[in-house]
């Protein structure tokens, strides 16, 4: 039950999901002191924990006009814009220093967090910012099942007339946040759910 899908970019206090494309396409995350604290390219699920470890459990997504326009292609981002979550030129301590460091990383200097900044355009003013927090979306683990979605006991034996699918069943995401890939939840819900339903129907029809 330790496997889960998290997200490190939920606008607060608006509680609106902010697309991680802002990070993968060149944005950064900083804490309330304006300092980066992790490699933003490790994944949005993994990032929920580093964000929650920051003072107040918050971070800021920092990006530029190019990424703002990218964000506007996403309905959730437009909702965040309409709710006042998107701010231009946020004032944070040491942010300018951090942005200058990022520019040096884009020019070839090694990022201490291991991110490669050379693959995307460097951030340029004006800058945008969104105050975010980390969130738990859903768990990714549970009861062990066999190929017929029958729940197995600790000895590996099928428990009569007990089936599981979706988030209630042990899936393929592994035991940590970083095992989640987009679509894993739908995979176990739709495919394993169908298998569980067919297996249960077969048991019911057989008496």
Short mmCIF file of C-alpha atoms in Angstrom, two decimals:
data_model
loop_
_atom_site.label_atom_id
_atom_site.label_comp_id
_atom_site.label_asym_id
_atom_site.label_seq_id
_atom_site.Cartn_x
_atom_site.Cartn_y
_atom_site.Cartn_z
CA UNK A 1 0.00 0.00 0.00
CA UNK A 2 3.01 2.30 -0.09
CA UNK A 3 2.71 2.78 -3.88
CA UNK A 4 0.74 5.83 -4.95
CA UNK A 5 0.32 8.55 -7.54
CA UNK A 6 1.13 11.95 -6.19
CA UNK A 7 1.54 15.33 -7.83
CA UNK A 8 3.93 18.14 -6.99
CA UNK A 9 2.03 20.95 -8.63
CA UNK A 10 -1.44 21.74 -7.29
CA UNK A 11 -2.21 25.46 -7.06
CA UNK A 12 -2.91 26.58 -3.52
CA UNK A 13 -5.30 27.75 -2.18
CA UNK A 14 -7.22 27.35 -5.47
CA UNK A 15 -6.72 23.55 -5.45
CA UNK A 16 -6.28 23.38 -9.23
CA UNK A 17 -3.90 20.93 -10.91
CA UNK A 18 -1.10 22.70 -12.79
CA UNK A 19 0.22 20.82 -15.79
CA UNK A 20 3.69 19.35 -15.31
CA UNK A 21 4.45 20.33 -18.90
CA UNK A 22 5.60 23.65 -17.46
CA UNK A 23 8.46 21.76 -15.80
CA UNK A 24 9.29 19.28 -18.54
CA UNK A 25 9.47 22.11 -21.09
CA UNK A 26 11.83 24.29 -19.07
CA UNK A 27 10.23 25.64 -15.90
CA UNK A 28 11.64 25.29 -12.39
CA UNK A 29 10.29 24.93 -8.87
CA UNK A 30 11.57 26.99 -5.95
CA UNK A 31 10.59 27.23 -2.29
CA UNK A 32 9.42 30.34 -0.45
CA UNK A 33 13.05 31.50 -0.26
CA UNK A 34 13.32 31.40 -4.05
CA UNK A 35 15.68 28.42 -4.09
CA UNK A 36 15.43 25.21 -6.09
CA UNK A 37 15.33 22.04 -4.00
CA UNK A 38 15.21 19.09 -6.42
CA UNK A 39 15.47 17.82 -9.98
CA UNK A 40 12.09 18.78 -11.45
CA UNK A 41 12.50 16.26 -14.26
CA UNK A 42 12.33 13.18 -12.01
CA UNK A 43 8.54 13.17 -12.35
CA UNK A 44 5.38 14.85 -11.14
CA UNK A 45 4.39 11.98 -8.84
CA UNK A 46 7.80 11.87 -7.17
CA UNK A 47 7.84 15.64 -6.75
CA UNK A 48 4.97 15.71 -4.25
CA UNK A 49 7.27 14.65 -1.40
CA UNK A 50 10.06 17.25 -2.00
CA UNK A 51 7.41 19.97 -2.30
CA UNK A 52 5.72 18.99 0.96
CA UNK A 53 9.11 19.02 2.70
CA UNK A 54 9.56 22.71 1.93
CA UNK A 55 8.66 25.39 4.52
CA UNK A 56 4.89 25.51 4.80
CA UNK A 57 4.59 22.57 2.41
CA UNK A 58 4.58 24.90 -0.58
CA UNK A 59 6.65 25.68 -3.65
CA UNK A 60 6.45 28.02 -6.62
CA UNK A 61 6.40 26.98 -10.27
CA UNK A 62 8.49 29.56 -12.12
CA UNK A 63 8.42 29.85 -15.91
CA UNK A 64 8.23 32.40 -18.72
CA UNK A 65 5.93 33.72 -21.45
CA UNK A 66 6.66 30.81 -23.78
CA UNK A 67 5.53 28.34 -21.12
CA UNK A 68 2.61 30.51 -20.09
CA UNK A 69 1.30 30.25 -23.63
CA UNK A 70 1.83 26.48 -23.51
CA UNK A 71 -0.09 26.36 -20.24
CA UNK A 72 -3.00 28.21 -21.80
CA UNK A 73 -3.61 25.21 -24.06
CA UNK A 74 -4.63 23.20 -20.95
CA UNK A 75 -8.13 23.72 -19.44
CA UNK A 76 -6.90 23.39 -15.84
CA UNK A 77 -4.27 26.06 -16.40
CA UNK A 78 -6.86 28.40 -17.87
CA UNK A 79 -8.98 27.76 -14.78
CA UNK A 80 -5.98 28.64 -12.61
CA UNK A 81 -5.45 31.81 -14.62
CA UNK A 82 -9.07 32.77 -14.15
CA UNK A 83 -8.87 32.05 -10.41
CA UNK A 84 -5.91 34.38 -9.96
CA UNK A 85 -3.33 31.67 -9.29
CA UNK A 86 -1.01 32.78 -12.10
CA UNK A 87 1.14 35.75 -11.10
CA UNK A 88 3.55 37.76 -13.21
CA UNK A 89 7.01 38.50 -11.81
CA UNK A 90 6.48 36.97 -8.36
CA UNK A 91 8.62 38.58 -5.67
CA UNK A 92 10.58 35.89 -3.82
CA UNK A 93 13.89 36.18 -1.93
CA UNK A 94 16.89 34.94 -3.94
CA UNK A 95 14.78 34.18 -7.01
CA UNK A 96 16.93 36.32 -9.29
CA UNK A 97 20.02 34.53 -7.99
CA UNK A 98 18.38 31.18 -8.69
CA UNK A 99 17.39 32.21 -12.21
CA UNK A 100 20.95 33.31 -12.88
CA UNK A 101 22.20 29.92 -11.72
CA UNK A 102 19.74 28.20 -14.05
CA UNK A 103 21.01 30.28 -16.96
CA UNK A 104 24.52 29.04 -16.19
CA UNK A 105 23.27 25.45 -16.09
CA UNK A 106 21.73 25.96 -19.54
CA UNK A 107 25.15 27.08 -20.76
CA UNK A 108 26.81 23.88 -19.66
CA UNK A 109 27.49 24.20 -15.93
CA UNK A 110 26.53 21.10 -13.91
CA UNK A 111 23.27 21.33 -11.98
CA UNK A 112 23.83 19.97 -8.43
CA UNK A 113 20.46 18.19 -8.64
CA UNK A 114 21.44 16.44 -11.86
CA UNK A 115 18.98 18.09 -14.25
CA UNK A 116 20.01 18.72 -17.85
CA UNK A 117 19.01 22.27 -18.77
CA UNK A 118 20.58 22.18 -22.23
CA UNK A 119 17.65 20.51 -24.00
CA UNK A 120 15.09 23.32 -23.63
CA UNK A 121 15.17 27.10 -24.25
CA UNK A 122 16.44 29.14 -21.32
CA UNK A 123 13.87 31.06 -19.29
CA UNK A 124 13.60 34.74 -20.16
CA UNK A 125 11.66 37.61 -18.55
CA UNK A 126 8.89 38.33 -17.89
CA UNK A 127 8.53 35.47 -15.46
CA UNK A 128 5.37 33.86 -14.16
CA UNK A 129 4.77 32.04 -10.91
CA UNK A 130 2.14 29.82 -9.31
CA UNK A 131 2.12 28.90 -5.62
CA UNK A 132 1.64 25.13 -5.38
CA UNK A 133 1.63 22.26 -2.92
CA UNK A 134 1.97 18.49 -3.16
CA UNK A 135 -1.01 16.14 -3.28
CA UNK A 136 -1.94 12.47 -3.11
CA UNK A 137 -4.16 11.44 -6.02
CA UNK A 138 -4.70 7.74 -5.36
CA UNK A 139 -3.00 4.66 -3.99
CA UNK A 140 -1.35 2.12 -6.28
CA UNK A 141 -1.41 -1.14 -4.41
CA UNK A 142 -3.49 -3.50 -2.37
CA UNK A 143 -4.68 -7.07 -2.46
CA UNK A 144 -2.60 -9.65 -4.35
CA UNK A 145 -4.58 -11.24 -7.18
CA UNK A 146 -4.01 -13.95 -9.76
CA UNK A 147 -4.68 -13.92 -13.52
CA UNK A 148 -8.42 -14.32 -12.89
CA UNK A 149 -8.42 -11.37 -10.45
CA UNK A 150 -9.05 -13.74 -7.55
CA UNK A 151 -7.71 -12.41 -4.25
CA UNK A 152 -4.96 -14.61 -2.83
CA UNK A 153 -4.27 -15.28 0.83
CA UNK A 154 -0.80 -15.17 2.39
CA UNK A 155 -0.17 -18.74 1.25
CA UNK A 156 -0.99 -17.87 -2.37
CA UNK A 157 -4.36 -19.63 -2.38
CA UNK A 158 -7.43 -18.07 -3.98
CA UNK A 159 -10.04 -16.92 -1.47
CA UNK A 160 -13.43 -18.22 -2.65
CA UNK A 161 -15.71 -15.65 -4.33
CA UNK A 162 -13.41 -12.70 -3.57
CA UNK A 163 -12.11 -10.63 -6.51
CA UNK A 164 -10.33 -7.30 -6.77
CA UNK A 165 -9.40 -4.81 -9.45
CA UNK A 166 -8.42 -1.20 -9.91
CA UNK A 167 -6.81 0.55 -6.96
CA UNK A 168 -7.94 -2.20 -4.59
CA UNK A 169 -5.59 -4.70 -6.25
CA UNK A 170 -1.83 -4.83 -6.31
CA UNK A 171 -0.79 -3.32 -9.64
CA UNK A 172 2.44 -2.80 -11.56
CA UNK A 173 3.49 0.57 -10.15
CA UNK A 174 5.76 -0.78 -7.45
CA UNK A 175 5.99 0.20 -3.78
CA UNK A 176 6.84 3.90 -4.13
CA UNK A 177 5.62 7.14 -5.72
CA UNK A 178 8.22 6.94 -8.47
CA UNK A 179 6.79 3.69 -9.85
CA UNK A 180 3.69 5.40 -11.19
CA UNK A 181 3.34 6.01 -14.92
CA UNK A 182 0.45 7.86 -16.50
CA UNK A 183 -2.36 5.45 -17.25
CA UNK A 184 -1.43 2.78 -14.70
CA UNK A 185 -4.58 3.42 -12.70
CA UNK A 186 -6.77 3.14 -15.79
CA UNK A 187 -4.95 -0.03 -16.79
CA UNK A 188 -5.83 -1.86 -13.59
CA UNK A 189 -9.30 -0.33 -13.39
CA UNK A 190 -10.42 -1.20 -16.91
CA UNK A 191 -8.50 -4.38 -17.72
CA UNK A 192 -8.33 -6.00 -14.31
CA UNK A 193 -11.83 -4.76 -13.52
CA UNK A 194 -13.15 -6.53 -16.60
CA UNK A 195 -11.28 -9.71 -15.68
CA UNK A 196 -12.68 -9.58 -12.13
CA UNK A 197 -16.20 -9.07 -13.46
CA UNK A 198 -15.95 -11.97 -15.89
CA UNK A 199 -14.49 -14.23 -13.21
CA UNK A 200 -17.22 -13.30 -10.73
CA UNK A 201 -19.90 -13.91 -13.37
CA UNK A 202 -18.45 -17.34 -14.11
CA UNK A 203 -18.57 -18.26 -10.43
CA UNK A 204 -22.13 -16.98 -10.10
CA UNK A 205 -23.37 -18.91 -13.15
CA UNK A 206 -21.79 -22.11 -11.91
CA UNK A 207 -23.72 -21.88 -8.64
#
